[in-house]
PDB file of N, CA and C in Angstrom:
ATOM      1  N   MET A 130      72.614 -89.722-180.039  1.00 46.00           N
ATOM      2  CA  MET A 130      72.609 -87.812-180.875  1.00 46.00           C
ATOM      3  C   MET A 130      71.978 -86.992-181.420  1.00 46.00           C
ATOM      4  N   PHE A 131      71.934 -86.374-181.636  1.00 42.00           N
ATOM      5  CA  PHE A 131      71.415 -85.360-182.447  1.00 42.00           C
ATOM      6  C   PHE A 131      71.409 -85.704-184.009  1.00 42.00           C
ATOM      7  N   ARG A 132      73.369 -85.280-184.329  1.00 53.00           N
ATOM      8  CA  ARG A 132      73.480 -85.205-185.375  1.00 53.00           C
ATOM      9  C   ARG A 132      74.227 -86.847-186.223  1.00 53.00           C
ATOM     10  N   THR A 133      74.490 -87.096-187.031  1.00 61.00           N
ATOM     11  CA  THR A 133      74.394 -88.170-187.477  1.00 61.00           C
ATOM     12  C   THR A 133      76.117 -88.367-188.625  1.00 61.00           C
ATOM     13  N   TRP A 134      76.593 -88.489-188.573  1.00 61.00           N
ATOM     14  CA  TRP A 134      78.222 -88.319-189.355  1.00 61.00           C
ATOM     15  C   TRP A 134      78.463 -89.516-189.894  1.00 61.00           C
ATOM     16  N   SER A 135      78.600 -89.560-191.663  1.00 60.00           N
ATOM     17  CA  SER A 135      79.254 -91.196-192.213  1.00 60.00           C
ATOM     18  C   SER A 135      80.356 -91.339-191.131  1.00 60.00           C
ATOM     19  N   SER A 136      81.299 -90.852-190.735  1.00 60.00           N
ATOM     20  CA  SER A 136      82.522 -91.353-190.903  1.00 60.00           C
ATOM     21  C   SER A 136      82.620 -91.718-189.047  1.00 60.00           C
ATOM     22  N   PHE A 137      81.692 -91.822-188.612  1.00 60.00           N
ATOM     23  CA  PHE A 137      82.006 -91.757-187.121  1.00 60.00           C
ATOM     24  C   PHE A 137      81.765 -93.338-186.556  1.00 60.00           C
ATOM     25  N   ALA A 138      82.173 -93.398-186.839  1.00 55.00           N
ATOM     26  CA  ALA A 138      82.207 -95.329-186.012  1.00 55.00           C
ATOM     27  C   ALA A 138      80.757 -95.668-185.419  1.00 55.00           C
ATOM     28  N   ARG A 139      80.954 -95.115-183.689  1.00 56.00           N
ATOM     29  CA  ARG A 139      79.825 -95.983-182.458  1.00 56.00           C
ATOM     30  C   ARG A 139      79.822 -94.866-181.838  1.00 56.00           C
ATOM     31  N   ILE A 140      78.808 -95.043-181.036  1.00 58.00           N
ATOM     32  CA  ILE A 140      78.344 -95.124-179.377  1.00 58.00           C
ATOM     33  C   ILE A 140      78.243 -96.101-179.283  1.00 58.00           C
ATOM     34  N   SER A 141      78.818 -96.212-177.960  1.00 63.00           N
ATOM     35  CA  SER A 141      79.209 -97.556-177.267  1.00 63.00           C
ATOM     36  C   SER A 141      78.570 -97.222-175.696  1.00 63.00           C
ATOM     37  N   VAL A 142      76.723 -97.863-174.765  1.00 60.00           N
ATOM     38  CA  VAL A 142      76.946 -97.992-173.802  1.00 60.00           C
ATOM     39  C   VAL A 142      76.860 -98.855-173.180  1.00 60.00           C
ATOM     40  N   PHE A 143      78.284 -98.553-171.456  1.00 62.00           N
ATOM     41  CA  PHE A 143      78.965 -99.953-171.061  1.00 62.00           C
ATOM     42  C   PHE A 143      78.550 -99.142-169.715  1.00 62.00           C
ATOM     43  N   LEU A 144      77.840-100.215-168.989  1.00 61.00           N
ATOM     44  CA  LEU A 144      76.906-100.525-168.028  1.00 61.00           C
ATOM     45  C   LEU A 144      77.190-100.988-166.214  1.00 61.00           C
ATOM     46  N   ARG A 145      77.918-100.876-165.953  1.00 61.00           N
ATOM     47  CA  ARG A 145      78.871-101.471-164.247  1.00 61.00           C
ATOM     48  C   ARG A 145      77.906-101.160-163.330  1.00 61.00           C
ATOM     49  N   ASP A 146      77.750-102.699-162.401  1.00 64.00           N
ATOM     50  CA  ASP A 146      77.515-102.708-161.004  1.00 64.00           C
ATOM     51  C   ASP A 146      75.315-102.324-161.486  1.00 64.00           C
ATOM     52  N   ALA A 147      74.671-102.613-162.462  1.00 70.00           N
ATOM     53  CA  ALA A 147      73.575-102.325-162.242  1.00 70.00           C
ATOM     54  C   ALA A 147      73.163-103.331-162.957  1.00 70.00           C
ATOM     55  N   ASN A 148      71.844-103.396-162.880  1.00 78.00           N
ATOM     56  CA  ASN A 148      70.914-104.288-163.325  1.00 78.00           C
ATOM     57  C   ASN A 148      70.883-104.818-165.500  1.00 78.00           C
ATOM     58  N   PRO A 149      72.168-104.900-166.021  1.00 79.00           N
ATOM     59  CA  PRO A 149      72.052-105.298-167.508  1.00 79.00           C
ATOM     60  C   PRO A 149      70.476-104.294-168.243  1.00 79.00           C
ATOM     61  N   GLU A 150      69.765-105.366-166.873  1.00 82.00           N
ATOM     62  CA  GLU A 150      68.190-106.314-168.304  1.00 82.00           C
ATOM     63  C   GLU A 150      67.144-104.036-168.173  1.00 82.00           C
ATOM     64  N   LEU A 151      67.457-103.458-167.015  1.00 82.00           N
ATOM     65  CA  LEU A 151      66.916-102.540-166.894  1.00 82.00           C
ATOM     66  C   LEU A 151      67.728-101.712-167.698  1.00 82.00           C
ATOM     67  N   GLY A 152      68.829-101.328-168.098  1.00 78.00           N
ATOM     68  CA  GLY A 152      69.513-100.564-168.686  1.00 78.00           C
ATOM     69  C   GLY A 152      69.300-100.861-170.460  1.00 78.00           C
ATOM     70  N   LYS A 153      69.331-102.869-170.829  1.00 81.00           N
ATOM     71  CA  LYS A 153      69.002-102.582-172.166  1.00 81.00           C
ATOM     72  C   LYS A 153      67.084-102.001-172.177  1.00 81.00           C
ATOM     73  N   VAL A 154      66.476-101.931-171.411  1.00 85.00           N
ATOM     74  CA  VAL A 154      64.818-101.723-171.222  1.00 85.00           C
ATOM     75  C   VAL A 154      65.264-100.046-171.162  1.00 85.00           C
ATOM     76  N   TYR A 155      66.045 -99.738-170.493  1.00 82.00           N
ATOM     77  CA  TYR A 155      65.259 -98.541-170.932  1.00 82.00           C
ATOM     78  C   TYR A 155      65.516 -97.698-171.817  1.00 82.00           C
ATOM     79  N   LEU A 156      67.726 -97.532-172.457  1.00 80.00           N
ATOM     80  CA  LEU A 156      67.383 -97.563-174.404  1.00 80.00           C
ATOM     81  C   LEU A 156      66.432 -97.625-174.829  1.00 80.00           C
ATOM     82  N   GLU A 157      65.652 -99.154-175.135  1.00 87.00           N
ATOM     83  CA  GLU A 157      64.406 -99.681-175.873  1.00 87.00           C
ATOM     84  C   GLU A 157      63.002 -98.519-176.251  1.00 87.00           C
ATOM     85  N   ASP A 158      63.385 -98.105-174.709  1.00 91.00           N
ATOM     86  CA  ASP A 158      62.063 -96.951-174.252  1.00 91.00           C
ATOM     87  C   ASP A 158      62.197 -95.468-174.663  1.00 91.00           C
ATOM     88  N   LYS A 159      63.422 -95.451-174.171  1.00 86.00           N
ATOM     89  CA  LYS A 159      63.723 -94.183-175.293  1.00 86.00           C
ATOM     90  C   LYS A 159      64.286 -93.659-176.458  1.00 86.00           C
ATOM     91  N   GLY A 160      64.694 -94.729-177.022  1.00 86.00           N
ATOM     92  CA  GLY A 160      64.565 -95.138-178.453  1.00 86.00           C
ATOM     93  C   GLY A 160      65.821 -94.844-179.351  1.00 86.00           C
ATOM     94  N   PHE A 161      66.631 -95.280-177.976  1.00 80.00           N
ATOM     95  CA  PHE A 161      68.696 -95.006-178.430  1.00 80.00           C
ATOM     96  C   PHE A 161      68.593 -96.072-179.513  1.00 80.00           C
ATOM     97  N   ILE A 162      69.126 -95.862-180.364  1.00 76.00           N
ATOM     98  CA  ILE A 162      69.600 -96.798-180.740  1.00 76.00           C
ATOM     99  C   ILE A 162      71.636 -97.148-181.138  1.00 76.00           C
ATOM    100  N   VAL A 163      72.043 -97.716-179.661  1.00 75.00           N
ATOM    101  CA  VAL A 163      73.324 -98.267-179.397  1.00 75.00           C
ATOM    102  C   VAL A 163      73.735 -99.941-179.134  1.00 75.00           C
ATOM    103  N   PRO A 164      75.235 -99.718-179.945  1.00 74.00           N
ATOM    104  CA  PRO A 164      75.031-100.787-178.970  1.00 74.00           C
ATOM    105  C   PRO A 164      75.707-101.082-177.659  1.00 74.00           C
ATOM    106  N   PHE A 165      74.860-101.648-176.667  1.00 75.00           N
ATOM    107  CA  PHE A 165      75.027-101.840-174.941  1.00 75.00           C
ATOM    108  C   PHE A 165      75.732-102.865-174.941  1.00 75.00           C
ATOM    109  N   LEU A 166      76.713-102.584-174.671  1.00 76.00           N
ATOM    110  CA  LEU A 166      78.719-103.601-174.235  1.00 76.00           C
ATOM    111  C   LEU A 166      77.835-103.366-171.924  1.00 76.00           C
ATOM    112  N   ILE A 167      78.523-104.729-172.024  1.00 78.00           N
ATOM    113  CA  ILE A 167      79.069-105.366-170.845  1.00 78.00           C
ATOM    114  C   ILE A 167      80.214-105.531-170.663  1.00 78.00           C
ATOM    115  N   PRO A 168      81.377-105.214-169.820  1.00 79.00           N
ATOM    116  CA  PRO A 168      82.316-104.973-169.338  1.00 79.00           C
ATOM    117  C   PRO A 168      82.365-106.726-169.417  1.00 79.00           C
ATOM    118  N   ASP A 169      83.323-107.345-168.988  1.00 80.00           N
ATOM    119  CA  ASP A 169      83.895-108.749-168.801  1.00 80.00           C
ATOM    120  C   ASP A 169      84.564-108.398-167.593  1.00 80.00           C
ATOM    121  N   GLY A 170      85.320-107.320-167.952  1.00 81.00           N
ATOM    122  CA  GLY A 170      86.034-106.956-166.271  1.00 81.00           C
ATOM    123  C   GLY A 170      86.099-105.685-165.604  1.00 81.00           C
ATOM    124  N   GLU A 171      86.868-104.752-164.698  1.00 83.00           N
ATOM    125  CA  GLU A 171      87.739-103.492-165.089  1.00 83.00           C
ATOM    126  C   GLU A 171      87.334-102.884-166.213  1.00 83.00           C
ATOM    127  N   ILE A 172      86.572-101.740-165.683  1.00 84.00           N
ATOM    128  CA  ILE A 172      86.800-100.815-167.338  1.00 84.00           C
ATOM    129  C   ILE A 172      88.471-100.143-166.709  1.00 84.00           C
ATOM    130  N   PRO A 173      89.603 -99.744-167.618  1.00 88.00           N
ATOM    131  CA  PRO A 173      89.993 -99.000-167.395  1.00 88.00           C
ATOM    132  C   PRO A 173      90.191 -97.996-167.202  1.00 88.00           C
ATOM    133  N   THR A 174      91.211 -97.062-165.334  1.00 90.00           N
ATOM    134  CA  THR A 174      91.589 -96.016-164.902  1.00 90.00           C
ATOM    135  C   THR A 174      91.420 -94.406-166.374  1.00 90.00           C
ATOM    136  N   PRO A 175      91.599 -94.660-167.728  1.00 90.00           N
ATOM    137  CA  PRO A 175      91.529 -93.663-168.081  1.00 90.00           C
ATOM    138  C   PRO A 175      90.150 -93.278-168.827  1.00 90.00           C
ATOM    139  N   TYR A 176      90.271 -94.506-169.032  1.00 87.00           N
ATOM    140  CA  TYR A 176      88.203 -93.682-169.299  1.00 87.00           C
ATOM    141  C   TYR A 176      87.328 -94.092-168.351  1.00 87.00           C
ATOM    142  N   PHE A 177      87.669 -94.862-167.451  1.00 87.00           N
ATOM    143  CA  PHE A 177      86.869 -94.382-166.129  1.00 87.00           C
ATOM    144  C   PHE A 177      86.725 -94.841-164.924  1.00 87.00           C
ATOM    145  N   ASN A 178      86.210 -93.510-164.284  1.00 87.00           N
ATOM    146  CA  ASN A 178      87.278 -93.432-162.430  1.00 87.00           C
ATOM    147  C   ASN A 178      86.373 -93.614-161.472  1.00 87.00           C
ATOM    148  N   GLY A 179      84.678 -93.761-162.255  1.00 83.00           N
ATOM    149  CA  GLY A 179      84.160 -94.310-160.578  1.00 83.00           C
ATOM    150  C   GLY A 179      82.764 -93.621-161.352  1.00 83.00           C
ATOM    151  N   SER A 180      82.774 -92.406-161.578  1.00 85.00           N
ATOM    152  CA  SER A 180      81.675 -91.421-161.741  1.00 85.00           C
ATOM    153  C   SER A 180      80.836 -91.333-162.700  1.00 85.00           C
ATOM    154  N   LEU A 181      80.113 -91.598-162.139  1.00 80.00           N
ATOM    155  CA  LEU A 181      78.893 -91.403-164.334  1.00 80.00           C
ATOM    156  C   LEU A 181      77.727 -90.624-163.438  1.00 80.00           C
ATOM    157  N   PRO A 182      77.563 -89.786-165.106  1.00 83.00           N
ATOM    158  CA  PRO A 182      77.525 -90.685-166.347  1.00 83.00           C
ATOM    159  C   PRO A 182      79.544 -90.145-166.771  1.00 83.00           C
ATOM    160  N   THR A 183      80.302 -90.825-167.654  1.00 85.00           N
ATOM    161  CA  THR A 183      81.572 -90.123-168.288  1.00 85.00           C
ATOM    162  C   THR A 183      80.710 -90.210-170.144  1.00 85.00           C
ATOM    163  N   THR A 184      81.856 -89.429-170.333  1.00 86.00           N
ATOM    164  CA  THR A 184      81.874 -89.565-171.259  1.00 86.00           C
ATOM    165  C   THR A 184      83.136 -89.757-171.757  1.00 86.00           C
ATOM    166  N   VAL A 185      83.872 -89.942-172.931  1.00 87.00           N
ATOM    167  CA  VAL A 185      84.691 -90.606-174.030  1.00 87.00           C
ATOM    168  C   VAL A 185      84.863 -90.508-174.915  1.00 87.00           C
ATOM    169  N   VAL A 186      85.437 -89.885-175.369  1.00 84.00           N
ATOM    170  CA  VAL A 186      85.431 -89.934-177.503  1.00 84.00           C
ATOM    171  C   VAL A 186      86.838 -89.572-177.537  1.00 84.00           C
ATOM    172  N   LEU A 187      86.824 -91.069-178.636  1.00 82.00           N
ATOM    173  CA  LEU A 187      88.390 -91.329-179.123  1.00 82.00           C
ATOM    174  C   LEU A 187      88.715 -91.076-180.478  1.00 82.00           C
ATOM    175  N   ASP A 188      89.504 -91.355-180.996  1.00 78.00           N
ATOM    176  CA  ASP A 188      89.660 -91.006-182.316  1.00 78.00           C
ATOM    177  C   ASP A 188      89.841 -91.267-183.035  1.00 78.00           C
ATOM    178  N   LYS A 189      90.673 -91.314-184.323  1.00 75.00           N
ATOM    179  CA  LYS A 189      91.079 -92.395-185.539  1.00 75.00           C
ATOM    180  C   LYS A 189      91.596 -93.349-184.989  1.00 75.00           C
ATOM    181  N   ASN A 190      92.658 -93.374-184.081  1.00 81.00           N
ATOM    182  CA  ASN A 190      93.376 -93.839-183.265  1.00 81.00           C
ATOM    183  C   ASN A 190      93.481 -94.382-182.092  1.00 81.00           C
ATOM    184  N   GLY A 191      92.507 -94.659-181.563  1.00 83.00           N
ATOM    185  CA  GLY A 191      92.284 -95.071-180.225  1.00 83.00           C
ATOM    186  C   GLY A 191      92.128 -94.099-179.599  1.00 83.00           C
ATOM    187  N   GLN A 192      93.388 -93.051-179.253  1.00 87.00           N
ATOM    188  CA  GLN A 192      93.735 -91.411-177.971  1.00 87.00           C
ATOM    189  C   GLN A 192      92.225 -91.050-177.904  1.00 87.00           C
ATOM    190  N   ILE A 193      92.389 -90.718-176.774  1.00 89.00           N
ATOM    191  CA  ILE A 193      90.832 -90.243-175.521  1.00 89.00           C
ATOM    192  C   ILE A 193      91.102 -88.638-176.315  1.00 89.00           C
ATOM    193  N   GLN A 194      90.988 -87.903-177.188  1.00 87.00           N
ATOM    194  CA  GLN A 194      90.659 -86.502-177.261  1.00 87.00           C
ATOM    195  C   GLN A 194      89.180 -85.794-176.820  1.00 87.00           C
ATOM    196  N   LEU A 195      88.152 -86.498-175.573  1.00 87.00           N
ATOM    197  CA  LEU A 195      87.257 -85.565-175.154  1.00 87.00           C
ATOM    198  C   LEU A 195      86.984 -87.014-173.998  1.00 87.00           C
ATOM    199  N   HIS A 196      87.239 -86.270-172.914  1.00 90.00           N
ATOM    200  CA  HIS A 196      87.167 -86.400-170.805  1.00 90.00           C
ATOM    201  C   HIS A 196      85.895 -86.356-170.472  1.00 90.00           C
ATOM    202  N   TYR A 197      85.061 -86.612-170.612  1.00 89.00           N
ATOM    203  CA  TYR A 197      83.961 -85.516-170.218  1.00 89.00           C
ATOM    204  C   TYR A 197      83.191 -85.671-168.713  1.00 89.00           C
ATOM    205  N   GLN A 198      83.342 -85.816-167.380  1.00 91.00           N
ATOM    206  CA  GLN A 198      82.702 -86.703-165.667  1.00 91.00           C
ATOM    207  C   GLN A 198      81.306 -85.874-165.954  1.00 91.00           C
ATOM    208  N   GLY A 199      80.052 -86.268-165.873  1.00 88.00           N
ATOM    209  CA  GLY A 199      79.311 -85.627-164.786  1.00 88.00           C
ATOM    210  C   GLY A 199      78.481 -85.606-166.373  1.00 88.00           C
ATOM    211  N   LEU A 200      76.552 -84.811-165.949  1.00 86.00           N
ATOM    212  CA  LEU A 200      76.206 -84.964-167.587  1.00 86.00           C
ATOM    213  C   LEU A 200      76.782 -84.375-168.179  1.00 86.00           C
ATOM    214  N   ALA A 201      75.945 -84.135-169.347  1.00 83.00           N
ATOM    215  CA  ALA A 201      76.659 -83.147-170.944  1.00 83.00           C
ATOM    216  C   ALA A 201      75.993 -83.006-171.232  1.00 83.00           C
ATOM    217  N   ASP A 202      75.958 -81.972-172.351  1.00 84.00           N
ATOM    218  CA  ASP A 202      74.692 -81.174-173.182  1.00 84.00           C
ATOM    219  C   ASP A 202      74.770 -81.413-174.449  1.00 84.00           C
ATOM    220  N   TYR A 203      74.613 -82.933-175.114  1.00 80.00           N
ATOM    221  CA  TYR A 203      74.948 -82.215-176.502  1.00 80.00           C
ATOM    222  C   TYR A 203      74.179 -82.190-177.813  1.00 80.00           C
ATOM    223  N   SER A 204      73.090 -81.861-177.417  1.00 82.00           N
ATOM    224  CA  SER A 204      72.628 -79.919-178.388  1.00 82.00           C
ATOM    225  C   SER A 204      73.677 -79.340-178.275  1.00 82.00           C
ATOM    226  N   LYS A 205      74.509 -78.743-177.990  1.00 87.00           N
ATOM    227  CA  LYS A 205      75.248 -77.595-177.649  1.00 87.00           C
ATOM    228  C   LYS A 205      76.029 -77.907-178.609  1.00 87.00           C
ATOM    229  N   GLU A 206      76.122 -76.298-179.737  1.00 88.00           N
ATOM    230  CA  GLU A 206      77.225 -76.685-181.216  1.00 88.00           C
ATOM    231  C   GLU A 206      78.001 -77.188-181.239  1.00 88.00           C
ATOM    232  N   SER A 207      79.283 -76.380-179.954  1.00 87.00           N
ATOM    233  CA  SER A 207      80.063 -76.689-179.234  1.00 87.00           C
ATOM    234  C   SER A 207      81.461 -78.609-179.274  1.00 87.00           C
ATOM    235  N   PHE A 208      80.069 -79.266-178.739  1.00 83.00           N
ATOM    236  CA  PHE A 208      80.279 -80.401-179.060  1.00 83.00           C
ATOM    237  C   PHE A 208      80.882 -80.638-179.991  1.00 83.00           C
ATOM    238  N   TYR A 209      79.371 -80.553-181.357  1.00 83.00           N
ATOM    239  CA  TYR A 209      79.681 -80.462-182.214  1.00 83.00           C
ATOM    240  C   TYR A 209      80.446 -80.320-183.389  1.00 83.00           C
ATOM    241  N   GLU A 210      80.773 -79.223-183.078  1.00 87.00           N
ATOM    242  CA  GLU A 210      82.270 -78.582-183.477  1.00 87.00           C
ATOM    243  C   GLU A 210      83.662 -79.119-183.340  1.00 87.00           C
ATOM    244  N   THR A 211      83.829 -79.768-181.773  1.00 83.00           N
ATOM    245  CA  THR A 211      84.690 -80.498-181.683  1.00 83.00           C
ATOM    246  C   THR A 211      85.167 -82.416-182.622  1.00 83.00           C
ATOM    247  N   ILE A 212      83.447 -82.755-182.203  1.00 82.00           N
ATOM    248  CA  ILE A 212      82.982 -83.589-183.617  1.00 82.00           C
ATOM    249  C   ILE A 212      83.692 -83.142-184.734  1.00 82.00           C
ATOM    250  N   ASP A 213      83.655 -82.611-185.363  1.00 83.00           N
ATOM    251  CA  ASP A 213      83.399 -83.199-186.414  1.00 83.00           C
ATOM    252  C   ASP A 213      85.781 -82.566-186.708  1.00 83.00           C
ATOM    253  N   ALA A 214      85.755 -81.295-186.317  1.00 85.00           N
ATOM    254  CA  ALA A 214      87.270 -81.016-185.125  1.00 85.00           C
ATOM    255  C   ALA A 214      87.721 -82.718-186.004  1.00 85.00           C
ATOM    256  N   LEU A 215      86.735 -83.307-185.185  1.00 82.00           N
ATOM    257  CA  LEU A 215      88.486 -84.520-184.863  1.00 82.00           C
ATOM    258  C   LEU A 215      87.887 -86.084-186.314  1.00 82.00           C
ATOM    259  N   LEU A 216      86.453 -85.202-187.168  1.00 80.00           N
ATOM    260  CA  LEU A 216      86.886 -86.552-188.054  1.00 80.00           C
ATOM    261  C   LEU A 216      87.674 -85.307-189.209  1.00 80.00           C
ATOM    262  N   LYS A 217      88.278 -83.974-188.915  1.00 81.00           N
ATOM    263  CA  LYS A 217      88.787 -84.157-189.985  1.00 81.00           C
ATOM    264  C   LYS A 217      89.759 -84.441-190.117  1.00 81.00           C
ATOM    265  N   ARG A 218      90.684 -84.626-189.211  1.00 79.00           N
ATOM    266  CA  ARG A 218      92.211 -85.176-188.930  1.00 79.00           C
ATOM    267  C   ARG A 218      92.197 -86.245-190.046  1.00 79.00           C
TER     268      ARG A 218
END
């Protein structure tokens, strides 16, 4: 993330059907500081249906507020406005 919020819980990276060590090395090389999680089973379809990359933003109650499949530009102001609006709820 290019911007931080004091009440933003976290961003997690889920890796599926790939070498977990390569994913960890990539994140470290790029300087990303995010939790790296490996699912121990299938990821529920509402969150992931096979399209990579997939971005899912949950609200404070765990409800999906943003679900985007494909590459995303997180430097756009509209993304930050969406997150800001969610945090104000």
